[in-house]
Each structure stands twice: as C-alpha cells, then as structure tokens.
Coordinates of C-alpha atoms in Angstrom, one line a residue:
M7 CA 30.7 11.5 9.4
G8 CA 33.3 9.0 8.1
A9 CA 32.7 5.3 9.2
T10 CA 29.6 6.9 11.8
T11 CA 27.6 7.1 8.7
S12 CA 25.8 4.4 9.9
L13 CA 23.5 6.6 12.5
C14 CA 22.2 5.5 8.7
G15 CA 22.6 2.5 8.8
L16 CA 20.7 0.3 11.6
L17 CA 19.6 3.0 12.7
G18 CA 16.8 5.2 11.7
S19 CA 18.0 9.4 13.3
R20 CA 21.2 10.7 15.0
R21 CA 19.0 11.3 17.9
E22 CA 17.2 8.3 18.6
P23 CA 18.2 5.3 17.0
L24 CA 16.0 2.5 16.3
G25 CA 18.3 -0.4 16.5
G26 CA 19.6 -1.1 20.5
D27 CA 23.2 -0.1 21.3
A28 CA 25.0 1.7 18.4
V29 CA 26.5 -0.3 15.8
A30 CA 29.0 0.7 12.9
P31 CA 28.2 -0.9 9.7
E32 CA 29.9 -3.6 8.0
R33 CA 30.1 -1.8 3.8
E34 CA 29.2 -5.2 2.7
I35 CA 26.1 -7.2 3.8
C36 CA 24.4 -10.0 3.5
C37 CA 20.6 -10.9 3.9
D38 CA 17.7 -12.6 2.2
Y39 CA 15.6 -10.1 1.0
L40 CA 17.0 -6.2 0.4
V41 CA 13.6 -3.9 0.3
V42 CA 13.8 -0.6 -1.5
G43 CA 11.4 1.8 0.7
A44 CA 10.4 1.8 4.3
G45 CA 7.0 3.2 3.6
A46 CA 3.5 1.2 4.5
S47 CA 3.0 -1.2 1.1
S48 CA 7.7 -2.3 2.5
L49 CA 6.8 -2.2 6.4
A50 CA 3.9 -4.3 5.7
F51 CA 5.4 -7.0 3.1
V52 CA 8.3 -7.2 5.7
D53 CA 5.8 -7.4 8.7
T54 CA 4.0 -10.3 7.6
L55 CA 7.3 -12.1 6.2
V56 CA 9.5 -11.3 9.5
E57 CA 6.7 -13.0 10.9
E58 CA 6.2 -16.1 8.7
M59 CA 10.1 -16.8 8.1
P60 CA 11.1 -16.1 11.6
S61 CA 15.1 -17.1 10.6
V62 CA 15.1 -14.5 7.4
R63 CA 17.4 -11.8 7.7
V64 CA 16.1 -8.8 6.2
C65 CA 18.1 -5.4 5.2
I66 CA 15.6 -2.2 4.5
V67 CA 17.2 1.2 2.3
E68 CA 15.9 4.6 2.8
K69 CA 16.4 7.6 1.5
R70 CA 14.5 9.4 4.0
E71 CA 16.3 9.1 7.0
A72 CA 13.5 7.2 9.0
P73 CA 11.0 4.8 8.1
G74 CA 7.3 5.8 7.1
G75 CA 7.7 6.9 3.3
H76 CA 6.0 9.7 2.2
W77 CA 4.6 9.8 5.4
N78 CA 7.4 12.0 7.1
D79 CA 6.4 14.6 3.7
A80 CA 3.0 14.7 4.6
Y81 CA 1.1 18.0 5.9
D82 CA 1.5 17.5 9.5
F83 CA -2.4 17.8 10.0
V84 CA -3.1 14.6 8.0
R85 CA -5.2 11.7 9.0
L86 CA -6.0 8.7 7.6
H87 CA -8.9 8.7 5.6
Q88 CA -10.0 4.9 7.0
P89 CA -9.5 3.5 10.9
S90 CA -6.6 2.9 12.0
L91 CA -7.8 -0.2 12.7
F92 CA -7.2 -1.3 9.2
Y93 CA -3.3 -0.2 9.1
G94 CA 0.4 0.2 9.4
L95 CA 1.8 -3.4 10.2
P96 CA -0.1 -6.6 10.9
S97 CA 1.8 -7.0 14.7
R98 CA 0.7 -3.8 16.3
Q99 CA -1.8 -2.0 16.8
L100 CA -1.5 1.4 15.7
E101 CA -5.4 2.5 17.7
G102 CA -3.4 2.4 20.9
N103 CA -5.3 0.6 23.8
W104 CA -8.4 -0.3 24.2
L105 CA -9.4 -0.3 27.6
L106 CA -7.9 2.9 27.7
S107 CA -10.0 3.8 25.1
F108 CA -13.1 2.7 26.7
L109 CA -12.0 4.8 29.7
K110 CA -11.6 7.4 27.6
F111 CA -15.6 7.0 26.0
Q112 CA -13.2 6.7 23.2
K113 CA -14.1 3.6 20.5
P114 CA -11.2 2.3 19.2
W115 CA -12.6 1.5 15.8
F116 CA -13.5 5.2 14.9
H117 CA -9.7 6.6 16.0
R118 CA -7.7 7.4 12.6
A119 CA -4.6 8.0 13.4
T120 CA -2.1 11.5 12.7
K121 CA 0.8 11.8 11.2
Q122 CA 2.7 11.8 14.0
E123 CA 1.0 8.5 14.8
I124 CA 2.2 6.7 12.3
L125 CA 5.3 7.5 11.8
R126 CA 5.9 6.2 15.9
H127 CA 4.3 3.2 14.8
Y128 CA 6.5 2.3 12.2
R129 CA 9.5 3.1 14.4
A130 CA 8.6 1.0 17.1
G131 CA 8.2 -1.6 14.0
V132 CA 11.4 -0.8 12.4
R133 CA 13.5 -0.9 15.8
S134 CA 11.9 -4.2 17.4
W135 CA 12.9 -5.8 13.9
S136 CA 16.6 -4.3 14.9
R137 CA 16.7 -5.6 18.5
A138 CA 15.5 -8.6 17.2
G139 CA 18.5 -9.4 14.3
R140 CA 15.4 -10.0 11.6
A141 CA 15.8 -6.7 10.1
Q142 CA 18.9 -3.7 9.6
F143 CA 17.7 -1.0 8.5
Y144 CA 19.7 2.2 6.4
G145 CA 17.7 4.7 6.7
N146 CA 19.2 8.2 3.4
C147 CA 20.3 6.2 1.8
E148 CA 19.5 5.3 -2.0
Y149 CA 19.7 1.9 -3.8
D150 CA 21.1 1.4 -7.1
F151 CA 18.5 0.4 -9.2
A152 CA 21.3 0.8 -12.6
R153 CA 23.0 -1.3 -11.4
T154 CA 20.6 -4.0 -10.4
P155 CA 21.9 -7.7 -11.4
K156 CA 20.5 -9.7 -13.6
S157 CA 21.6 -12.6 -12.3
A158 CA 20.0 -14.1 -8.2
D159 CA 23.2 -14.5 -7.2
G160 CA 24.3 -10.5 -8.1
T161 CA 25.7 -8.0 -5.8
H162 CA 23.2 -4.9 -5.3
Y163 CA 24.7 -1.8 -4.0
F164 CA 23.5 1.4 -2.0
T165 CA 24.9 5.1 -0.9
S166 CA 24.8 7.0 2.3
L167 CA 23.3 10.3 0.9
D168 CA 25.5 11.6 3.8
T169 CA 28.7 10.7 3.2
G170 CA 28.4 9.2 -0.4
E171 CA 30.0 6.1 0.7
E172 CA 29.2 2.6 -1.0
Y173 CA 27.6 -0.4 0.2
S174 CA 27.2 -3.8 -0.9
V175 CA 24.6 -6.1 -0.9
K176 CA 25.0 -9.8 -1.3
V177 CA 21.2 -11.1 -1.6
S178 CA 20.2 -14.8 -1.6
K179 CA 16.8 -14.4 -2.3
K180 CA 15.2 -11.9 -3.6
L181 CA 15.0 -7.7 -4.2
V182 CA 11.4 -6.2 -3.1
N183 CA 11.4 -2.9 -4.6
G184 CA 8.4 -1.1 -2.6
V185 CA 9.7 2.1 -4.9
E186 CA 7.8 2.0 -7.8
Y187 CA 4.0 3.1 -6.8
E188 CA 4.8 5.4 -4.3
P189 CA 2.4 8.6 -3.9
L190 CA 3.7 11.3 -5.3
I191 CA 2.8 14.6 -2.6
P192 CA 2.9 18.5 -2.4
S193 CA 5.5 19.2 -0.8
K194 CA 7.2 17.3 -3.1
C195 CA 5.6 18.3 -6.9
P196 CA 5.3 21.6 -7.9
L197 CA 2.9 23.2 -9.6
P198 CA 2.5 21.2 -13.2
F199 CA 2.3 25.2 -14.5
P200 CA 3.9 28.7 -15.0
V201 CA 3.8 30.6 -11.4
D202 CA 5.2 34.1 -11.6
K203 CA 7.6 34.2 -9.0
E204 CA 6.2 36.7 -6.8
V205 CA 3.0 34.6 -6.3
T206 CA 2.9 33.0 -2.8
V207 CA 2.6 29.7 -3.6
L208 CA 2.0 27.5 -0.7
T209 CA 1.9 23.6 0.7
P210 CA -0.5 22.2 2.9
N211 CA 2.8 22.0 4.5
D212 CA 3.5 25.5 5.6
L213 CA -0.1 26.0 6.7
P214 CA 0.2 25.3 10.3
A215 CA 3.7 27.3 10.3
T216 CA 3.1 30.4 8.8
R217 CA 2.0 33.6 10.8
K218 CA 0.9 35.7 8.2
R219 CA -2.4 35.9 7.2
H220 CA -4.2 36.0 3.7
P221 CA -6.9 37.7 2.9
H222 CA -8.0 34.9 0.4
Y223 CA -6.9 31.0 0.3
V224 CA -7.5 29.8 -3.5
V225 CA -6.9 25.8 -3.3
L226 CA -5.7 24.7 -6.7
G227 CA -6.6 21.0 -6.2
C228 CA -10.4 19.2 -4.7
G229 CA -8.7 15.1 -4.0
K230 CA -8.5 14.4 0.0
T231 CA -5.1 16.8 0.2
G232 CA -7.2 19.6 -1.5
M233 CA -10.4 19.0 1.2
D234 CA -8.7 18.6 4.1
T235 CA -7.0 21.8 3.1
V236 CA -10.5 23.8 3.3
I237 CA -11.8 21.7 6.4
Y238 CA -8.4 23.1 8.0
L239 CA -8.2 26.4 6.8
Q240 CA -11.6 27.1 8.8
R241 CA -11.3 24.9 11.7
K242 CA -8.1 25.2 12.7
L243 CA -7.5 29.0 11.0
G244 CA -10.6 30.2 11.3
V245 CA -10.7 31.1 7.7
D246 CA -13.8 32.7 7.0
P247 CA -15.2 30.0 4.3
K248 CA -16.3 33.6 1.8
D249 CA -12.0 34.1 2.1
I250 CA -11.4 30.2 0.3
T251 CA -12.1 29.4 -3.1
L252 CA -11.7 25.3 -4.3
L253 CA -11.3 24.5 -7.4
V254 CA -12.9 21.4 -8.9
P255 CA -11.6 20.4 -12.3
N256 CA -13.9 17.6 -12.1
D257 CA -16.7 16.9 -9.6
V258 CA -15.4 14.0 -7.5
W259 CA -17.2 10.7 -6.0
I260 CA -16.7 10.6 -2.1
Y261 CA -17.5 7.7 0.6
D262 CA -19.5 8.3 3.7
R263 CA -17.7 7.6 6.5
Y264 CA -20.5 6.7 8.6
P265 CA -22.5 5.2 5.9
R266 CA -26.4 4.8 7.2
V267 CA -26.0 0.7 5.9
P268 CA -23.8 -1.6 6.9
S269 CA -20.6 -1.7 4.8
R270 CA -18.2 -4.2 3.0
G271 CA -16.4 -1.1 2.5
P272 CA -14.3 -0.6 -0.5
W273 CA -15.4 -3.6 -1.7
D274 CA -18.9 -2.5 -2.0
F275 CA -17.9 -0.2 -5.3
V276 CA -16.3 -3.2 -6.8
H277 CA -19.7 -5.5 -6.3
K278 CA -21.7 -2.8 -7.7
Y279 CA -19.9 -2.1 -10.6
L280 CA -20.5 -5.7 -11.2
E281 CA -23.9 -6.0 -10.9
C282 CA -23.6 -2.3 -12.8
D283 CA -22.2 -4.2 -16.4
G284 CA -19.8 -1.7 -16.0
D285 CA -21.9 1.7 -16.3
F286 CA -19.6 3.7 -14.0
P287 CA -23.1 6.9 -13.6
R288 CA -25.4 4.1 -12.7
T289 CA -23.1 2.3 -10.1
C290 CA -22.5 5.7 -8.4
L291 CA -25.8 6.7 -8.5
A292 CA -26.7 2.9 -7.0
M293 CA -24.1 3.7 -4.3
E294 CA -25.2 7.0 -3.2
A295 CA -28.5 5.8 -3.2
Q296 CA -27.4 3.3 -0.9
G297 CA -26.1 5.6 1.3
L298 CA -21.9 4.8 0.6
F299 CA -21.3 7.8 -1.4
L300 CA -21.4 11.9 -1.2
R301 CA -20.5 14.3 -4.0
F302 CA -20.0 18.1 -3.2
D303 CA -23.2 19.1 -5.1
E304 CA -26.2 16.8 -5.6
T305 CA -27.1 19.3 -8.5
R306 CA -24.0 18.2 -10.5
M307 CA -23.3 14.2 -11.7
P308 CA -19.0 14.2 -10.6
T309 CA -17.0 12.0 -13.0
V310 CA -14.5 10.7 -11.3
L311 CA -13.7 8.8 -8.4
R312 CA -10.5 9.0 -6.3
H313 CA -11.2 6.9 -2.9
P314 CA -11.6 9.8 -0.6
I315 CA -13.3 9.6 2.7
I316 CA -14.8 11.9 4.6
D317 CA -17.6 12.8 6.6
K318 CA -21.1 14.4 7.0
K319 CA -19.7 17.4 8.9
E320 CA -17.1 17.7 6.4
L321 CA -18.3 17.7 3.5
A322 CA -21.0 21.0 5.1
L323 CA -17.5 22.7 5.7
L324 CA -16.4 21.8 2.4
R325 CA -19.8 23.0 0.6
R326 CA -19.7 26.8 2.3
V327 CA -15.9 27.5 0.4
N328 CA -16.1 29.1 -2.9
M329 CA -16.2 26.3 -5.8
V330 CA -14.6 27.2 -9.0
R331 CA -15.5 24.5 -12.1
R332 CA -13.4 26.0 -14.7
G333 CA -11.5 23.1 -16.1
R334 CA -7.9 22.6 -15.1
V335 CA -5.1 25.9 -14.1
S336 CA -2.9 26.9 -17.5
S337 CA -0.8 29.2 -14.9
I338 CA -0.5 31.8 -12.6
K339 CA 0.5 35.4 -13.5
L340 CA 0.6 38.7 -11.3
G341 CA -1.9 41.0 -13.1
V342 CA -0.9 44.6 -15.0
G343 CA 0.9 47.4 -11.4
K344 CA 1.6 43.8 -10.0
R345 CA -1.5 44.6 -8.2
S346 CA -3.6 41.5 -9.1
I347 CA -3.3 38.2 -10.0
L348 CA -4.5 36.9 -13.0
L349 CA -5.6 32.8 -13.0
K350 CA -5.9 31.1 -16.7
F351 CA -7.6 28.2 -17.9
G352 CA -7.6 26.6 -20.6
S353 CA -8.4 28.5 -24.0
D354 CA -12.1 27.5 -23.4
Y355 CA -12.4 29.6 -20.0
L356 CA -12.3 32.9 -19.3
P357 CA -9.3 33.8 -16.1
M358 CA -11.0 34.6 -12.5
T359 CA -8.9 37.6 -10.9
F360 CA -7.4 37.8 -7.4
R361 CA -5.8 40.4 -5.4
E362 CA -2.5 40.2 -5.1
N363 CA -1.3 39.2 -2.0
T364 CA -4.1 36.3 -2.4
A365 CA -2.7 32.5 -1.2
F366 CA -2.2 30.1 -3.3
V367 CA -2.3 26.3 -1.9
N368 CA -0.8 23.9 -4.1
C369 CA -3.2 20.4 -3.1
C370 CA -2.5 19.3 -7.0
S371 CA -0.6 15.9 -7.3
P372 CA -1.4 12.8 -7.7
G373 CA -1.1 10.5 -4.2
P374 CA -1.5 7.3 -5.2
F375 CA -3.1 8.0 -9.1
N376 CA 0.4 8.7 -10.0
G377 CA 0.7 7.9 -14.0
H378 CA 2.5 4.5 -13.2
R379 CA 1.4 2.8 -16.2
A380 CA 0.2 -0.5 -13.8
S381 CA -2.4 1.6 -12.9
L382 CA -4.6 2.0 -15.9
N383 CA -3.3 -1.6 -17.8
S384 CA -1.7 -4.5 -15.7
E385 CA -1.9 -6.7 -17.9
D386 CA 2.5 -6.8 -19.0
V387 CA 3.2 -4.9 -14.9
D388 CA 4.6 -7.7 -13.0
I389 CA 4.6 -8.4 -9.2
F390 CA 6.3 -11.3 -8.6
D391 CA 8.9 -10.3 -11.9
S392 CA 11.6 -13.1 -11.5
K393 CA 13.7 -15.4 -8.6
S394 CA 15.4 -12.4 -8.0
L395 CA 13.1 -9.9 -8.2
I396 CA 9.6 -8.6 -6.3
T397 CA 7.4 -5.2 -7.2
L398 CA 5.2 -4.3 -5.0
Y399 CA 2.0 -3.3 -6.1
I400 CA -1.7 -3.2 -5.0
I401 CA -3.2 -6.0 -5.8
F402 CA -7.3 -6.0 -3.7
T403 CA -9.2 -2.7 -2.9
P404 CA -7.9 -0.9 0.6
P405 CA -7.4 -1.5 2.8
A406 CA -4.0 0.3 1.8
S407 CA -1.5 -1.7 4.2
L408 CA -3.3 -5.6 3.5
P409 CA -2.1 -6.0 -0.4
S410 CA 1.9 -6.2 0.8
S411 CA 1.1 -8.4 3.9
A412 CA -0.8 -10.5 1.7
I413 CA 2.2 -10.4 -0.9
A414 CA 4.6 -11.2 1.4
F415 CA 2.7 -14.5 2.6
L416 CA 2.6 -16.1 -0.9
E417 CA 6.3 -15.6 -1.2
A418 CA 7.0 -17.1 2.1
G419 CA 4.7 -20.0 1.5
L420 CA 6.4 -20.3 -1.7
Q421 CA 9.9 -20.7 0.4
K422 CA 8.0 -22.8 2.4
G423 CA 6.8 -25.0 0.1
T424 CA 2.7 -24.4 1.2
I425 CA 1.6 -22.8 -1.8
D426 CA -0.6 -24.6 -4.1
L427 CA 1.0 -25.4 -7.6
E428 CA -1.0 -27.8 -8.8
F429 CA -3.6 -25.6 -8.7
G430 CA -2.1 -22.6 -10.2
R431 CA -0.2 -25.2 -13.3
D432 CA -4.0 -26.3 -13.7
L433 CA -5.3 -23.1 -14.1
L434 CA -2.9 -22.0 -16.3
E435 CA -2.9 -25.7 -18.3
D436 CA 1.1 -26.1 -17.8
S437 CA 2.3 -28.2 -15.8
S438 CA 5.8 -27.4 -16.4
L439 CA 6.4 -24.4 -14.9
E440 CA 8.7 -22.9 -12.4
P441 CA 6.9 -21.8 -9.0
T442 CA 7.4 -18.4 -9.2
E443 CA 6.3 -18.3 -13.1
V444 CA 2.6 -18.9 -11.7
L445 CA 2.4 -16.3 -9.2
R446 CA 3.8 -14.1 -12.2
R447 CA 1.4 -15.3 -14.9
L448 CA -2.1 -15.2 -11.6
F449 CA -1.0 -11.8 -10.1
H450 CA -1.5 -8.6 -11.9
P451 CA -1.5 -4.9 -10.5
W452 CA -5.6 -3.4 -9.7
P453 CA -5.5 -0.7 -12.0
I454 CA -6.4 1.1 -9.6
M455 CA -7.3 4.1 -12.4
S456 CA -9.7 1.9 -14.7
K457 CA -13.3 1.7 -15.4
N458 CA -12.7 -1.2 -18.1
L459 CA -14.9 -3.7 -16.3
K460 CA -12.8 -6.5 -16.1
G461 CA -10.0 -3.8 -14.6
V462 CA -12.8 -2.8 -11.6
V463 CA -13.4 -6.3 -10.6
N464 CA -9.5 -7.6 -10.6
P465 CA -9.6 -7.0 -7.1
I466 CA -11.8 -9.7 -6.6
L467 CA -10.1 -12.1 -9.3
N468 CA -6.9 -11.4 -6.9
M469 CA -8.9 -12.1 -3.9
A470 CA -10.1 -15.6 -5.0
L471 CA -7.1 -16.2 -6.8
F472 CA -4.7 -15.8 -2.7
L473 CA -7.3 -17.8 -1.1
A474 CA -7.2 -20.7 -3.9
L475 CA -3.4 -20.6 -4.3
A476 CA -1.7 -19.0 -1.0
H477 CA -2.3 -22.8 0.8
R478 CA -3.5 -25.9 0.0
D479 CA -6.4 -25.2 1.7
C480 CA -8.2 -22.0 1.2
R481 CA -9.7 -22.6 4.9
E482 CA -6.0 -22.4 6.1
V483 CA -5.8 -19.0 4.6
L484 CA -9.3 -17.1 5.2
R485 CA -7.7 -18.1 9.2
W486 CA -4.6 -16.3 8.0
L487 CA -6.8 -12.8 6.9
R488 CA -9.2 -13.4 10.3
S489 CA -5.8 -12.9 12.2
S490 CA -4.9 -10.3 10.3
R491 CA -5.4 -6.6 11.5
L492 CA -4.9 -5.2 8.4
S493 CA -8.4 -7.3 7.0
L494 CA -11.7 -6.6 6.4
F495 CA -11.7 -10.0 7.4
S496 CA -10.9 -10.0 10.8
M497 CA -14.2 -7.9 11.6
P498 CA -16.5 -9.4 13.6
M499 CA -19.1 -11.2 10.9
Y500 CA -17.6 -10.0 8.1
K501 CA -19.1 -10.9 4.9
S502 CA -17.6 -9.9 0.9
G503 CA -19.5 -12.3 -1.3
L504 CA -16.8 -13.2 -3.3
W505 CA -17.4 -16.6 -3.8
D506 CA -21.0 -15.3 -5.2
A507 CA -19.0 -12.0 -7.0
V508 CA -16.9 -14.9 -8.8
N509 CA -19.8 -16.2 -10.2
M510 CA -21.5 -13.4 -10.9
M511 CA -18.5 -12.6 -13.0
L512 CA -19.2 -15.5 -14.7
E513 CA -22.6 -14.9 -15.6
K514 CA -21.2 -11.4 -17.2
K515 CA -18.7 -13.0 -19.4
G516 CA -19.5 -11.6 -22.1
N517 CA -19.6 -7.4 -20.6
L518 CA -16.1 -8.7 -19.6
G519 CA -14.9 -9.8 -22.2
L520 CA -13.8 -13.6 -20.8
T521 CA -11.7 -15.5 -22.6
D522 CA -12.1 -19.4 -23.3
K523 CA -9.2 -19.6 -20.7
E524 CA -10.0 -16.9 -18.4
E525 CA -14.1 -19.1 -18.0
R526 CA -12.0 -22.3 -16.9
I527 CA -10.4 -20.6 -14.6
L528 CA -13.0 -18.6 -12.8
R529 CA -15.3 -22.0 -12.7
K530 CA -11.9 -23.4 -10.8
L531 CA -11.8 -20.9 -8.4
V532 CA -15.7 -21.6 -7.6
A533 CA -15.0 -25.2 -6.9
K534 CA -11.6 -24.6 -5.5
L535 CA -13.6 -22.1 -3.0
E536 CA -16.8 -24.2 -2.0
P537 CA -15.5 -24.5 1.5
L538 CA -16.2 -20.7 1.6
R539 CA -19.5 -19.4 -0.1
A540 CA -21.0 -18.2 2.4
V541 CA -17.6 -16.3 4.0

C-alpha cells in the first residue's frame, strides 16, 4: 500500500476514516503525549487530557485497526455489566439521548451498551479529536517497547503491521502505556490445557455465526463471560438447559444489578470489608444479607469475588443448567473409538464422559484478572513511573473508565501547576521531592486480586489522596468528580462515605498493620478533607 498505509495513520479504518480528509501520515511525528493502546483506559485518559489541556497534541498507537481495545475482539452479544452512564469517554454520552429514551418508555440509567454501541462511541470520540487537530490515531500499528528511550528527549518508534514501515516519534512530555493491564479474553487466549484436535472447541464469538447445533454444550469457566454464554445459549439459541453444563471450579460471589437497597456501587464491598476487619466470608455474607450479593447455590459458600454483575432473572437461567464442581479441567481427550469425549480434572476427581459431538465453549480467560503483579501486590508498581512515562493502572474501584480519567486529571494538574504539591511533600515528609516523584510515591494500583485488608481498602486511600492532591482546594476536585459522567459522584444525592472510611482506617490501624508514617498520612488526609466529610 506504500504511503497509503496511513490509512493506519490519522484514520482508523480502510473503510471508514476516523479523521477528516484522507492525508498520508508523516513518517516523523512530533507530539506532547504518545499513548500506546486505544482501549477504554487509554481513551478515557486522552479525553480528559485534551479537555483539561486544549492545546495538547496526542498521538495514539493501536495494534488493532480501530479504537476500542479488547471490545473489538469481544463476542457480539456482550453488553456492559454496569450502566452505560458511567462508562466510556467523559465528554460524550454512551447511553444515548435521554428524551428519546423516555419517549420509548426506557430508563436511560438502566441502559447497558452493546459491543457495537461501545465501538461507535469510541470511534466518534477519536474522530472528533482528529478533526480538531488534537490527536492522531495510528491503527494497525505496533509500538516498540524494546526501544523505549530512557530519557524524555529520546525518539520513540512504532511500525505499521500492514507494510512494516517504521515511524519515529518525538515526544515532548510523556509516553503513556495503556496496554500493560489489558484484559485477556477467550477469542485471543487458547485453552490452557491439552485438547485433542478432533474435539469441537468454540469461543463465545463463534456462537452467533455457527449454524451447527450441538446436542450438548459444556461451558468452561464460570466468570461473567461464562454466565453470558449460558444465558445466550438459552435465550437466543433456544438450547434446553438440560443440554448445557457449566463447569464451576470455584463458586463466585455476584453483584446484584438491581439491589433492593440503596447502594454505593463497588464501594459497598470495600467499606464492608473494612468494617469486618478483613474477614472475607463475613463480609460477603453481610453483603448478601443487605441484598447486594448473589450466588449460584445458596447452600454453597463461594470463595471468589471477581466483580461480575447480573440480575435475578439471569441468575434463574443459570440455576437451570447442570453445574459441575470438580475443580479445574486438566485435559479434554477423545475416548476409545473416538465415540466419546473424556473431560479430565485434577487427581482428586474422576473424569466425565460426554458424547462425541459435544461442543466445549472456552470462557476460561482471566479478563482483567490477568495475573499481572499489580493485581496482587502494587507496592513495587508505579503509575507515574518517571518524568517521561505514565502507566495506566486501576486506582479506584469501578466504574472502569474513571481511574484513567483521574490519572489524566492529575497529569494535567501537574503540567498546569494546580495540584497541591506542598501537601504531597508534607504527606511524604520530604520537602525536596520533585513533582513527579510526589505522585509516584503516593499513588499505587489497586491490587484487585488481593484479600489482604490493606490491599482491599487501597481504593479508599487512592480516592482520598486524589481529592486531597489533585487541586489545592479539595472542593474543586469534588466539583470535577461531580461534573464527570464517569463518576458515581455525578449521581444526585450520592454519598461515598469516604471521610468516615478514612477515619475507620485509623480506628483499625492495628488490623491494617499501619506504620507510624502511614498513620500520620491518614490523619493529615482527614484534616485536609474535613470540608468533604458529608460527601
């Protein structure tokens, strides 16, 4: 394609340009921020950055053809777990026009966007930045992390996956790594155990297009993807529940999408965990008693929380199918004469036999729980890595897009000189620290898989730090949160209970294992956030 590869540059698709007129890209690019990845985290970051710093120039490099990250690879029947109100780009609605929704007798706060709606949302955002000259999008291109320069004035490189042409980028401010914590999904992850070639293995992506009906479906994995698949097989494909087997290695706790009591969303679990002194079973039972948690079988005690959200009608469909609890699968082999399929587990369980034309649906991938060290222990992982690098991690509990938007707000405040650096230095008890070093030492990712009490309540600390540091006046930060459609604070009358939670952390300092310095940090946060005690 020669120079027209820049249909990977400034344009997102060879079929539908993301920018204005088609323009061949320059092979040597200059920008303020080079953002690697065009998924939910990266795009929320860019949207906030260009809003807070209107003259900024951003270059976005994405290995897929179009923006949207893993949503491009997701199964077609996927929908958001959460309301569309709190997902996507802060500058544009994902739930659609409210008036039209009401005219159709639909409630916009119940809208959960489809894959197609999410991808259109992101394409529209990138197209608007491109037309305004704020951002360039390079799809089908791969950034070379092995050649990341060590200093801020170095040259970065990425390559067109279409032609192999190399592009060089001079970055005046920072590289933003938005792919470090990318979700791993079934269409891109083969089964992690041996499977005979003749066995039919599908992913959820295959189900809408497949015309062959199988006499039995075995769904491998009981996370949200597995739940969605079981529901789709019944509702859309009309599969009898007796012909569906769901493998449940570990029973899971599930958020009720429509709880019968007022909810603070995912913050409820963090608060309750703190109240229960880090006792996981007690916390989950308390959440269930409040009507916030559900489980497959009320006689079985789940051991895992991966934050799936469903409603009671969906749970009823899940409860209709065969659930098998024999641990994790170790292999899928053809039986003698190839007339049966043998599903093997660990040494503690007997294998299961299925008919030869049974279909196995791979729902085993870990999603956002991808085993990254930040998901287990975040103390040695940095967000503001250096003066020239930001890595996008989750710092708060969901909504999922808000953490990256907040990181962009911090970065913009750093550049504009509006963050409260003196308070940050006071917290760290070092008046000589450089601005970036203050943020590096204070903000760490939420270790989402940790059951350690300090790890689970990390989102409370990060939100308190954000409110206290992102502007010299914490009320200005609250105004920003309330103005952001990604934030639960934008809900009328929403109460986070944050100030009370920070005080409770002080009360439970022994259980948390706080050091003297950490205790002093919390006391200073309590004093700084006093104006927000009722928020």
